Coordinates of C-alpha atoms and ligand atoms in Angstrom, one line a residue:
M1 CA 0.0 0.0 0.0
S2 CA 2.7 2.4 1.0
R3 CA 4.3 1.7 -2.4
L4 CA 1.1 2.6 -4.1
F5 CA 1.1 6.0 -2.3
L6 CA 4.6 6.6 -3.3
V7 CA 3.8 6.0 -6.9
L8 CA 0.7 8.2 -6.7
D9 CA 2.8 10.9 -4.8
T10 CA 5.5 10.7 -7.5
G11 CA 2.9 11.0 -10.2
A12 CA 1.2 14.0 -8.5
A13 CA 4.5 15.7 -8.0
I14 CA 5.5 15.3 -11.7
L15 CA 2.1 16.8 -12.8
L16 CA 2.5 19.7 -10.3
V17 CA 6.1 20.4 -11.5
A18 CA 5.0 20.2 -15.1
L19 CA 2.1 22.6 -14.5
L20 CA 4.4 25.0 -12.7
F21 CA 6.8 24.8 -15.6
V22 CA 4.0 25.6 -18.1
V23 CA 2.8 28.6 -16.1
Y24 CA 6.4 29.8 -15.5
R25 CA 7.5 29.4 -19.1
G26 CA 4.4 31.1 -20.4
R27 CA 5.3 34.2 -18.4
Q28 CA 8.8 34.0 -19.7
S29 CA 7.9 33.9 -23.3
A30 CA 5.6 36.9 -22.7
R31 CA 8.8 38.9 -21.9
G32 CA 10.0 38.5 -25.4
P33 CA 9.9 36.2 -28.4
L34 CA 11.7 32.9 -28.1
P35 CA 13.6 31.7 -31.1
P36 CA 11.4 29.8 -33.6
G37 CA 11.3 26.1 -33.9
P38 CA 9.1 23.1 -34.4
R39 CA 5.7 23.4 -32.7
G40 CA 5.6 21.1 -29.7
W41 CA 2.8 19.6 -27.7
P42 CA 1.3 21.3 -24.7
L43 CA 3.2 20.4 -21.5
M44 CA 5.5 17.9 -23.2
G45 CA 6.9 20.4 -25.7
N46 CA 9.1 18.8 -28.4
V47 CA 9.6 15.4 -26.9
F48 CA 8.5 13.6 -30.0
D49 CA 10.7 15.8 -32.3
M50 CA 13.9 15.0 -30.5
P51 CA 16.1 12.8 -32.7
A52 CA 17.3 9.5 -31.3
T53 CA 20.5 9.5 -33.3
N54 CA 22.8 11.9 -35.1
E55 CA 21.1 14.9 -33.5
W56 CA 23.3 17.3 -35.4
N57 CA 21.7 16.4 -38.7
T58 CA 18.1 17.0 -37.4
F59 CA 19.2 20.2 -35.8
M60 CA 20.8 21.3 -39.1
S61 CA 17.5 20.6 -41.0
W62 CA 15.6 22.6 -38.3
G63 CA 18.1 25.4 -39.0
E64 CA 17.2 25.3 -42.8
K65 CA 13.5 25.6 -41.9
W66 CA 13.6 27.9 -38.9
G67 CA 16.8 30.0 -39.1
D68 CA 20.2 30.0 -37.4
I69 CA 18.8 30.1 -33.9
V70 CA 16.2 27.4 -33.2
S71 CA 14.5 26.7 -29.9
V72 CA 12.6 23.8 -28.6
T73 CA 11.3 22.8 -25.2
L74 CA 11.3 19.6 -23.3
F75 CA 8.6 19.7 -20.5
G76 CA 9.3 23.4 -20.2
Q77 CA 13.1 23.2 -20.3
H78 CA 14.3 25.6 -23.1
I79 CA 16.9 24.2 -25.5
V80 CA 18.4 26.5 -28.1
I81 CA 20.5 25.3 -31.1
L82 CA 22.9 27.6 -32.9
N83 CA 23.4 26.8 -36.5
S84 CA 25.6 29.7 -37.3
I85 CA 29.2 30.1 -36.1
Q86 CA 28.7 33.9 -35.8
H87 CA 26.0 33.4 -33.1
A88 CA 28.3 31.1 -31.2
Y89 CA 31.1 33.7 -31.2
D90 CA 28.7 36.6 -30.4
M91 CA 27.1 34.7 -27.5
F92 CA 29.8 32.5 -26.0
E93 CA 32.7 34.8 -26.5
K94 CA 31.4 38.4 -26.7
K95 CA 29.0 37.7 -23.9
S96 CA 31.1 35.2 -22.0
N97 CA 30.1 36.8 -18.6
V98 CA 26.6 35.5 -19.3
Y99 CA 27.2 32.3 -21.3
S100 CA 30.0 30.4 -19.4
D101 CA 27.9 28.2 -17.1
R102 CA 26.9 24.6 -17.8
P103 CA 23.4 23.3 -17.4
A104 CA 22.8 21.2 -14.3
I105 CA 22.4 17.7 -15.8
T106 CA 20.8 15.6 -13.2
M107 CA 21.6 12.2 -14.6
A108 CA 25.2 12.6 -15.7
G109 CA 26.1 15.3 -13.2
E110 CA 24.4 14.8 -9.9
M111 CA 23.4 11.1 -10.1
V112 CA 26.5 9.6 -11.8
G113 CA 28.9 12.2 -10.4
W114 CA 30.4 13.9 -13.5
D115 CA 29.7 17.3 -12.0
R116 CA 33.0 17.0 -10.2
T117 CA 34.9 17.2 -13.5
L118 CA 35.7 20.4 -15.2
V119 CA 33.5 19.7 -18.2
L120 CA 30.3 19.9 -16.2
L121 CA 31.5 22.1 -13.4
R122 CA 29.2 25.1 -12.8
Y123 CA 30.7 28.5 -13.4
G124 CA 32.3 29.8 -10.2
T125 CA 35.4 29.7 -7.9
R126 CA 36.1 26.0 -8.3
F127 CA 35.8 26.3 -12.1
R128 CA 38.4 29.1 -12.1
E129 CA 40.8 27.2 -9.8
T130 CA 40.6 24.1 -12.0
R131 CA 41.0 26.0 -15.3
K132 CA 44.1 27.7 -13.7
L133 CA 45.7 24.3 -13.0
F134 CA 45.0 23.2 -16.6
S135 CA 46.5 26.4 -18.0
Q136 CA 49.7 26.1 -15.9
L137 CA 50.2 22.6 -17.4
I138 CA 49.1 22.8 -21.1
G139 CA 47.7 26.3 -21.5
T140 CA 49.9 27.3 -24.5
R141 CA 51.5 25.6 -27.4
S142 CA 55.0 26.2 -26.0
Q143 CA 54.0 24.7 -22.5
T144 CA 52.6 21.7 -24.3
E145 CA 55.9 21.3 -26.2
R146 CA 57.5 20.2 -22.9
F147 CA 55.7 16.9 -23.5
S148 CA 56.9 16.4 -27.1
L149 CA 59.4 13.7 -26.3
H150 CA 56.8 11.8 -24.2
L151 CA 54.3 12.1 -27.1
E152 CA 56.8 11.0 -29.7
H153 CA 57.9 8.1 -27.5
E154 CA 54.3 6.8 -27.1
V155 CA 53.6 7.1 -30.8
H156 CA 56.8 5.2 -31.6
R157 CA 55.5 2.4 -29.3
F158 CA 52.2 2.6 -31.2
L159 CA 54.0 2.1 -34.6
R160 CA 55.8 -0.9 -33.2
C161 CA 52.6 -2.5 -32.0
I162 CA 50.9 -2.0 -35.3
L163 CA 53.9 -3.5 -37.1
R164 CA 53.5 -6.6 -34.9
E165 CA 49.7 -6.7 -35.0
P166 CA 48.2 -4.7 -37.8
T167 CA 44.6 -5.6 -36.9
S168 CA 45.0 -3.9 -33.5
V169 CA 45.1 -0.3 -34.7
L170 CA 41.9 0.9 -33.1
K171 CA 42.8 -0.8 -29.8
E172 CA 46.3 0.6 -29.8
I173 CA 45.0 4.2 -30.5
R174 CA 43.1 3.9 -27.2
K175 CA 46.1 2.6 -25.4
T176 CA 48.5 5.2 -26.7
T177 CA 46.2 8.1 -25.9
G178 CA 45.6 6.7 -22.4
A179 CA 49.3 6.2 -21.9
V180 CA 50.1 9.8 -22.9
I181 CA 47.6 11.3 -20.4
L182 CA 47.9 8.8 -17.6
K183 CA 51.6 9.5 -17.4
M184 CA 51.1 13.3 -17.5
A185 CA 48.3 13.2 -15.0
Y186 CA 49.5 10.5 -12.5
G187 CA 53.0 9.4 -13.5
Y188 CA 51.4 6.0 -14.4
E189 CA 53.0 3.9 -17.1
V190 CA 50.6 1.6 -19.0
Q191 CA 51.3 -2.1 -19.0
E192 CA 52.0 -4.2 -22.1
G193 CA 48.8 -5.9 -23.4
D194 CA 45.5 -4.8 -21.8
D195 CA 45.9 -2.2 -19.2
P196 CA 43.3 -2.2 -16.4
L197 CA 43.3 1.6 -16.0
V198 CA 42.9 2.3 -19.7
D199 CA 39.9 -0.2 -19.7
L200 CA 38.4 1.4 -16.6
V201 CA 38.4 4.9 -18.0
D202 CA 37.2 3.8 -21.4
R203 CA 34.1 2.4 -19.8
A204 CA 33.5 5.5 -17.7
V205 CA 33.9 7.8 -20.6
D206 CA 31.5 5.8 -22.8
E207 CA 29.0 6.1 -20.0
F208 CA 29.6 9.9 -19.9
S209 CA 28.8 10.2 -23.6
I210 CA 25.6 8.2 -23.3
S211 CA 24.4 10.0 -20.1
T212 CA 24.9 13.5 -21.5
R213 CA 23.0 12.9 -24.8
P214 CA 20.4 15.6 -25.2
G215 CA 16.9 14.3 -24.2
A216 CA 18.2 10.9 -23.3
F217 CA 17.0 10.9 -19.7
L218 CA 13.7 12.3 -18.5
V219 CA 15.2 13.0 -15.1
D220 CA 17.2 15.8 -16.7
T221 CA 14.0 17.6 -17.3
F222 CA 12.2 16.5 -14.1
P223 CA 14.9 16.3 -11.4
I224 CA 12.3 15.2 -9.0
L225 CA 12.3 11.8 -10.7
R226 CA 15.6 11.1 -9.1
H227 CA 13.5 10.1 -6.0
V228 CA 11.6 7.4 -7.9
P229 CA 12.6 4.0 -6.4
A230 CA 14.7 1.8 -8.6
W231 CA 12.2 -1.1 -8.4
M232 CA 9.5 0.9 -10.2
P233 CA 8.6 -0.3 -13.7
G234 CA 10.4 2.0 -16.2
A235 CA 13.0 3.1 -13.6
S236 CA 15.8 0.9 -14.9
W237 CA 17.8 4.1 -15.6
K238 CA 18.2 4.4 -11.8
K239 CA 20.1 1.1 -11.7
K240 CA 22.2 2.3 -14.6
A241 CA 23.0 5.5 -12.8
K242 CA 24.2 3.5 -9.7
V243 CA 26.4 1.2 -11.8
W244 CA 27.8 4.2 -13.7
A245 CA 28.4 6.2 -10.5
D246 CA 30.4 3.2 -9.1
D247 CA 32.5 3.0 -12.2
L248 CA 33.2 6.7 -12.1
E249 CA 34.2 6.6 -8.4
M250 CA 36.6 3.9 -9.1
T251 CA 38.0 5.6 -12.2
C252 CA 38.7 8.7 -10.2
N253 CA 40.1 7.0 -7.1
V254 CA 42.3 4.2 -8.5
P255 CA 45.0 6.3 -10.4
Y256 CA 45.0 9.0 -7.7
A257 CA 45.7 6.4 -5.0
F258 CA 48.5 5.0 -7.2
T259 CA 50.3 8.4 -7.3
Q260 CA 49.9 8.8 -3.5
Q261 CA 51.3 5.3 -2.9
Q262 CA 54.2 5.9 -5.3
M263 CA 55.0 9.2 -3.5
S264 CA 55.0 7.5 -0.1
A265 CA 57.4 4.9 -1.5
G266 CA 59.6 7.7 -3.0
T267 CA 59.2 6.2 -6.5
A268 CA 56.7 8.6 -8.1
I269 CA 57.4 9.8 -11.6
P270 CA 56.8 13.6 -11.7
S271 CA 53.3 14.3 -12.8
F272 CA 50.5 16.8 -12.6
T273 CA 49.2 15.1 -9.4
S274 CA 52.5 14.5 -7.7
T275 CA 53.7 18.1 -8.4
H276 CA 50.6 19.6 -6.8
L277 CA 50.5 17.2 -3.9
E278 CA 54.1 18.0 -3.0
S279 CA 53.0 21.4 -1.7
N280 CA 50.8 19.6 1.0
P281 CA 47.6 21.3 -0.1
V282 CA 44.7 21.8 2.3
P283 CA 41.9 19.2 2.0
E284 CA 39.7 21.6 -0.1
K285 CA 42.6 22.2 -2.6
E286 CA 43.4 18.5 -2.7
I287 CA 39.9 17.8 -3.9
V288 CA 40.4 20.3 -6.7
I289 CA 43.7 18.6 -7.7
K290 CA 42.2 15.2 -7.6
N291 CA 39.2 16.2 -9.8
A292 CA 41.4 18.2 -12.1
A293 CA 43.7 15.2 -12.7
F294 CA 40.6 13.1 -13.4
S295 CA 39.2 15.8 -15.7
L296 CA 42.4 15.8 -17.7
Y297 CA 42.2 12.1 -18.3
S298 CA 38.5 11.7 -18.8
A299 CA 38.1 14.7 -21.2
G300 CA 41.4 14.1 -23.0
A301 CA 41.6 10.5 -23.8
D302 CA 38.3 9.6 -25.6
T303 CA 38.2 12.8 -27.7
T304 CA 41.7 12.3 -29.1
V305 CA 40.9 8.6 -29.8
S306 CA 38.0 9.7 -31.9
A307 CA 40.1 12.1 -34.0
I308 CA 43.0 9.6 -34.6
S309 CA 40.5 6.9 -35.5
T310 CA 38.9 9.3 -38.1
F311 CA 42.4 9.9 -39.5
F312 CA 42.7 6.1 -40.3
L313 CA 39.2 6.1 -41.8
A314 CA 40.0 9.2 -44.0
M315 CA 43.2 7.7 -45.2
T316 CA 41.4 4.5 -46.2
C317 CA 38.8 6.5 -48.2
Y318 CA 41.0 9.2 -49.7
P319 CA 44.3 7.6 -51.0
E320 CA 45.2 10.8 -53.0
A321 CA 45.4 12.9 -49.8
Q322 CA 47.5 10.2 -48.2
R323 CA 49.9 10.0 -51.1
K324 CA 50.4 13.8 -51.1
A325 CA 51.1 13.8 -47.4
Q326 CA 53.6 11.0 -47.8
A327 CA 55.3 12.8 -50.6
E328 CA 55.7 15.9 -48.4
I329 CA 57.2 13.8 -45.6
D330 CA 59.6 12.0 -47.9
A331 CA 60.8 15.4 -49.4
V332 CA 61.2 17.2 -46.1
I333 CA 62.2 14.6 -43.6
G334 CA 63.7 11.9 -45.9
N335 CA 63.6 8.2 -45.2
D336 CA 66.2 7.8 -42.5
R337 CA 64.3 9.3 -39.5
L338 CA 60.7 9.7 -38.3
P339 CA 59.0 13.2 -38.2
T340 CA 58.9 14.9 -34.9
L341 CA 56.7 17.7 -33.5
A342 CA 59.6 20.1 -34.2
D343 CA 59.0 19.5 -37.9
R344 CA 55.4 20.7 -37.9
D345 CA 56.0 24.0 -39.5
K346 CA 57.9 22.4 -42.3
L347 CA 55.0 20.0 -43.1
P348 CA 52.1 22.3 -44.2
F349 CA 50.2 19.6 -46.1
V350 CA 50.3 17.2 -43.2
T351 CA 49.1 20.0 -40.9
A352 CA 46.3 20.8 -43.3
L353 CA 45.4 17.1 -43.4
C354 CA 45.1 17.1 -39.6
C355 CA 42.8 20.1 -39.8
E356 CA 40.7 18.3 -42.3
V357 CA 40.4 15.3 -40.0
L358 CA 39.0 17.6 -37.3
R359 CA 36.6 19.3 -39.7
W360 CA 35.4 16.3 -41.8
Q361 CA 34.0 14.3 -38.8
P362 CA 34.1 16.5 -35.7
V363 CA 34.8 14.7 -32.4
A364 CA 32.1 16.6 -30.5
P365 CA 29.5 17.4 -33.1
L366 CA 27.3 19.5 -30.7
G367 CA 30.2 20.6 -28.5
V368 CA 29.2 20.8 -24.8
P369 CA 26.2 23.0 -24.0
H370 CA 26.6 26.5 -22.4
C371 CA 24.0 28.0 -20.2
P372 CA 23.2 31.7 -19.6
V373 CA 23.3 32.8 -15.9
A374 CA 20.7 35.6 -16.7
D375 CA 18.1 36.3 -19.3
D376 CA 19.7 37.5 -22.5
F377 CA 18.2 39.2 -25.6
H378 CA 20.0 38.0 -28.7
A379 CA 19.3 38.8 -32.3
G380 CA 15.8 39.9 -31.2
F381 CA 15.1 36.8 -29.3
L382 CA 14.8 36.1 -25.6
I383 CA 17.2 33.4 -24.4
P384 CA 15.9 32.7 -20.8
K385 CA 18.3 32.1 -18.0
G386 CA 19.0 28.4 -17.6
T387 CA 18.5 27.6 -21.3
I388 CA 20.6 24.8 -22.6
V389 CA 22.4 26.2 -25.6
F390 CA 24.1 23.9 -28.1
P391 CA 26.5 25.1 -30.8
N392 CA 25.9 22.8 -33.8
I393 CA 29.7 22.4 -34.5
W394 CA 28.9 19.8 -37.1
K395 CA 26.8 22.3 -39.0
F396 CA 29.5 25.1 -38.6
L397 CA 32.1 22.8 -40.2
H398 CA 29.8 21.6 -43.1
D399 CA 28.4 25.0 -44.0
P400 CA 28.9 25.5 -47.7
D401 CA 29.3 29.3 -47.1
T402 CA 32.5 28.6 -45.1
Y403 CA 33.8 25.3 -46.7
A404 CA 33.5 24.5 -50.4
N405 CA 32.3 20.9 -51.0
P406 CA 32.0 20.4 -47.2
F407 CA 31.4 16.7 -47.4
D408 CA 34.6 15.9 -49.3
F409 CA 37.9 15.3 -47.6
E410 CA 40.2 18.0 -49.1
P411 CA 43.2 19.1 -47.0
E412 CA 44.1 21.6 -49.8
R413 CA 41.3 23.8 -48.7
F414 CA 43.6 25.0 -45.8
I415 CA 46.5 26.0 -48.1
A416 CA 46.4 29.4 -49.7
S417 CA 47.4 29.6 -53.4
P418 CA 47.6 32.4 -55.9
G419 CA 44.0 33.7 -56.2
K420 CA 42.7 31.5 -53.4
T421 CA 42.7 32.2 -49.7
A422 CA 42.8 29.3 -47.2
E423 CA 39.4 28.3 -45.7
K424 CA 38.7 28.9 -42.0
D425 CA 41.0 26.9 -39.6
P426 CA 38.6 24.4 -38.0
R427 CA 40.7 24.5 -34.8
Q428 CA 38.9 27.9 -34.2
I429 CA 35.6 25.9 -34.0
V430 CA 36.1 22.3 -33.0
F431 CA 37.5 23.1 -29.5
G432 CA 34.5 25.2 -28.5
F433 CA 34.2 28.8 -27.4
G434 CA 34.8 31.5 -24.8
R435 CA 35.8 30.8 -21.2
R436 CA 34.8 27.1 -21.7
I437 CA 37.1 26.6 -24.7
C438 CA 38.8 23.2 -24.6
P439 CA 41.8 23.6 -22.2
G440 CA 43.5 20.5 -23.8
M441 CA 43.4 21.9 -27.4
Y442 CA 47.2 22.3 -27.8
L443 CA 47.8 18.8 -26.5
A444 CA 45.1 17.4 -28.7
D445 CA 46.5 19.2 -31.7
A446 CA 50.0 17.9 -31.0
S447 CA 48.8 14.3 -30.4
L448 CA 46.9 14.3 -33.6
F449 CA 49.7 15.8 -35.7
I450 CA 52.4 13.4 -34.4
S451 CA 50.2 10.3 -34.7
C452 CA 49.3 11.2 -38.3
A453 CA 52.8 12.3 -39.4
M454 CA 54.6 9.2 -38.0
S455 CA 52.0 6.8 -39.3
L456 CA 52.1 8.3 -42.8
A457 CA 55.9 8.2 -42.8
V458 CA 56.0 4.4 -42.4
F459 CA 52.7 2.9 -43.2
D460 CA 50.4 2.6 -46.3
I461 CA 46.7 2.6 -45.3
S462 CA 44.2 1.2 -47.9
K463 CA 40.9 -0.5 -48.5
V464 CA 40.8 -4.2 -47.8
V465 CA 40.7 -6.4 -51.0
R466 CA 39.0 -9.7 -50.3
D467 CA 38.5 -12.4 -53.0
G468 CA 39.5 -9.8 -55.6
K469 CA 36.8 -7.4 -54.4
V470 CA 37.5 -4.0 -52.9
I471 CA 35.6 -3.6 -49.6
E472 CA 34.4 0.0 -49.1
P473 CA 34.7 1.0 -45.5
V474 CA 31.5 2.0 -43.8
I475 CA 31.5 5.7 -42.8
D476 CA 29.1 5.7 -39.8
Y477 CA 29.5 7.5 -36.5
T478 CA 28.1 6.9 -33.0
S479 CA 25.7 9.5 -31.4
G480 CA 26.5 11.0 -28.0
T481 CA 28.6 13.9 -26.9
I482 CA 31.8 12.3 -28.2
S483 CA 31.2 10.7 -31.6
H484 CA 33.4 7.8 -32.8
P485 CA 33.6 6.1 -36.2
R486 CA 31.9 2.7 -36.0
P487 CA 34.3 -0.2 -36.7
F488 CA 35.5 -0.1 -40.3
E489 CA 37.8 -2.4 -42.3
F490 CA 41.1 -1.2 -43.7
S491 CA 44.5 -2.6 -44.4
I492 CA 47.8 -1.3 -43.0
K493 CA 51.3 -2.3 -44.2
P494 CA 54.8 -0.9 -43.9
R495 CA 55.7 1.3 -46.9
S496 CA 59.1 -0.4 -47.4
A497 CA 61.7 -2.6 -45.7
N498 CA 63.4 0.7 -44.8
A499 CA 60.3 2.0 -43.0
E500 CA 60.0 -1.3 -41.1
A501 CA 63.6 -1.0 -40.0
L502 CA 63.0 2.6 -39.0
I503 CA 60.1 1.7 -36.6
T504 CA 62.2 -0.9 -34.9
A505 CA 65.4 1.1 -34.8
M506 CA 63.8 4.2 -33.4
H507 CA 62.3 2.2 -30.6
E508 CA 65.5 0.5 -29.7
T509 CA 67.2 3.9 -29.5
R510 CA 64.4 5.4 -27.3
E511 CA 64.1 2.5 -25.0
R512 CA 67.7 2.2 -24.1
Ligands
HEM601 C1 40.6 16.4 -30.8 C2 40.5 16.4 -29.5 C3 39.5 17.3 -28.7 C4 38.4 18.0 -29.1 C5 37.8 18.1 -30.5 C6 37.9 18.6 -27.9 C7 36.8 19.4 -27.9 C8 36.2 20.1 -26.8 C9 35.0 20.9 -26.8 C10 34.2 21.2 -28.0 C11 34.8 21.3 -25.5 C12 33.7 22.1 -25.0 C13 34.0 23.6 -25.2 C14 32.9 24.5 -24.9 O1 32.2 24.3 -23.9 O2 32.7 25.5 -25.6 C15 35.9 20.7 -24.7 C16 36.0 20.9 -23.4 C17 37.0 20.3 -22.6 N1 38.1 19.6 -23.1 FE1 38.5 19.1 -25.0 N2 38.7 18.4 -26.8 C18 39.7 17.6 -27.3 C19 40.8 17.1 -26.5 C20 41.0 17.4 -25.2 C21 42.2 17.0 -24.4 C22 43.4 16.3 -25.0 C23 41.9 17.4 -23.1 C24 42.8 17.3 -21.9 C25 44.0 16.8 -21.9 C26 40.6 18.1 -23.1 C27 40.0 18.6 -22.0 C28 38.8 19.3 -22.0 C29 38.2 19.7 -20.8 C30 38.7 19.5 -19.3 C31 37.0 20.4 -21.2 C32 36.0 21.1 -20.3 C33 36.4 22.6 -20.2 C34 35.4 23.5 -19.4 O3 34.2 23.1 -19.3 O4 35.7 24.5 -19.0 N3 40.1 18.0 -24.4 N4 36.7 20.0 -25.5

């Protein structure tokens, strides 16, 4: 009986909150016109319009119909989608004092616990402290260059693993990216074969991507639903939240405890965590350090994995771009050493190719939403305080007004030639905007460049030929905050006996 009352109570509470929302939102829209968008249902708003997959495509088609600023509601929660880069700059950068907060996401943030990481941290003191720690570590290109040798070393290891086991490219990308950041954040060296920490964080980050998908969980619209008991029919998401919270807790604690233990034993490799812990921070500051280290890892690994995986897919589909990049490397670097980060400025085509990887299939197609801390009037529309504002990064990067033939992979677009100016550098878009711009962008840029340049120097990547038939790779991407290519087939072989010797020789030198 008491259960019945609880169900009824919960139902009544939902209805009450929904009604309050309607009354409240009605008043808000009376204060100014909201941006246009598909007409929703009373109370529920646009629940049935929300796409289940590849949200950016639907949002782009809404833009074609309704204009560059589109709004929808989900049970009274306003959501705005920006389909023009200029609005993203004007709102998130020029009005960054208003648009630097993140929406409170009940499922991913409060229930699973991602609100401790920088990406979902609300705007305020802790946000500023964490950003400062990031910028001291990797805030500029030259600061990030301190890690060049480490990056190059890990990518050398990657090449050697691929030489040994060509079918393990996608797995090794994860491992290499994990190795780079785990060492920087915690001084942890990944193990040969499967590494338990890399696996742990992969799982947690996948769960982040699913739990932050727009409209995926009703509790984000009705936070009161968090009190629904897990046994109730339809409440399986509560069990999910518990499992994901446990995974997250472990992922945050295990590497941190590793550094503490290494420090006590006097064997710690200098890292972000050890350096900050050496100053014996007060407990409050220690929490900031611990969460910042975890933010570094959780936000940095999966994103870079997606970009490097896209590189392999692009090289499989566009052999001409691959050949041009290899010709540039052969001419500038020669065949008796591998490219390094210091060669970047001498390799404009490879640099352009990396830019095109970031543009062609953006890692975070809808970025991470910003949230205004006060009502704003923008382009004649009211953007109410608390609105979830998505920049449609995918649209910005496939806008034919900015990029000619936007669906083709053409690195040349970023190289100026007589009578032709270079198209907009996508690094000014893919890493987001304003005070929330990606603090790992220089590291991401360096990791992508060195992975592409070294791989192109020694490997040929091509379509699989089976029984005399060329297998076309499937170009299909997952939905969610971080989008990954779904598994695709490709072939990878050393370019020559000399290239093979180079991979092995370089490793022997480094590992001595
Ligand atoms: C190709 C790789 C990457 C891409 C495309 C990317 C993209 C983004 C984007 C779009 C945002 C949201 C910005 C906004 O709100 O406007 C973001 C935030 C963030 N990124 Fe990256 N990122 C990448 C790699 C990295 C790396 C390597 C790190 C760390 C080592 C990192 C750490 C973060 C963090 C901590 C945030 C949250 C910042 C905040 O909320 O203040 N990212 N990234």
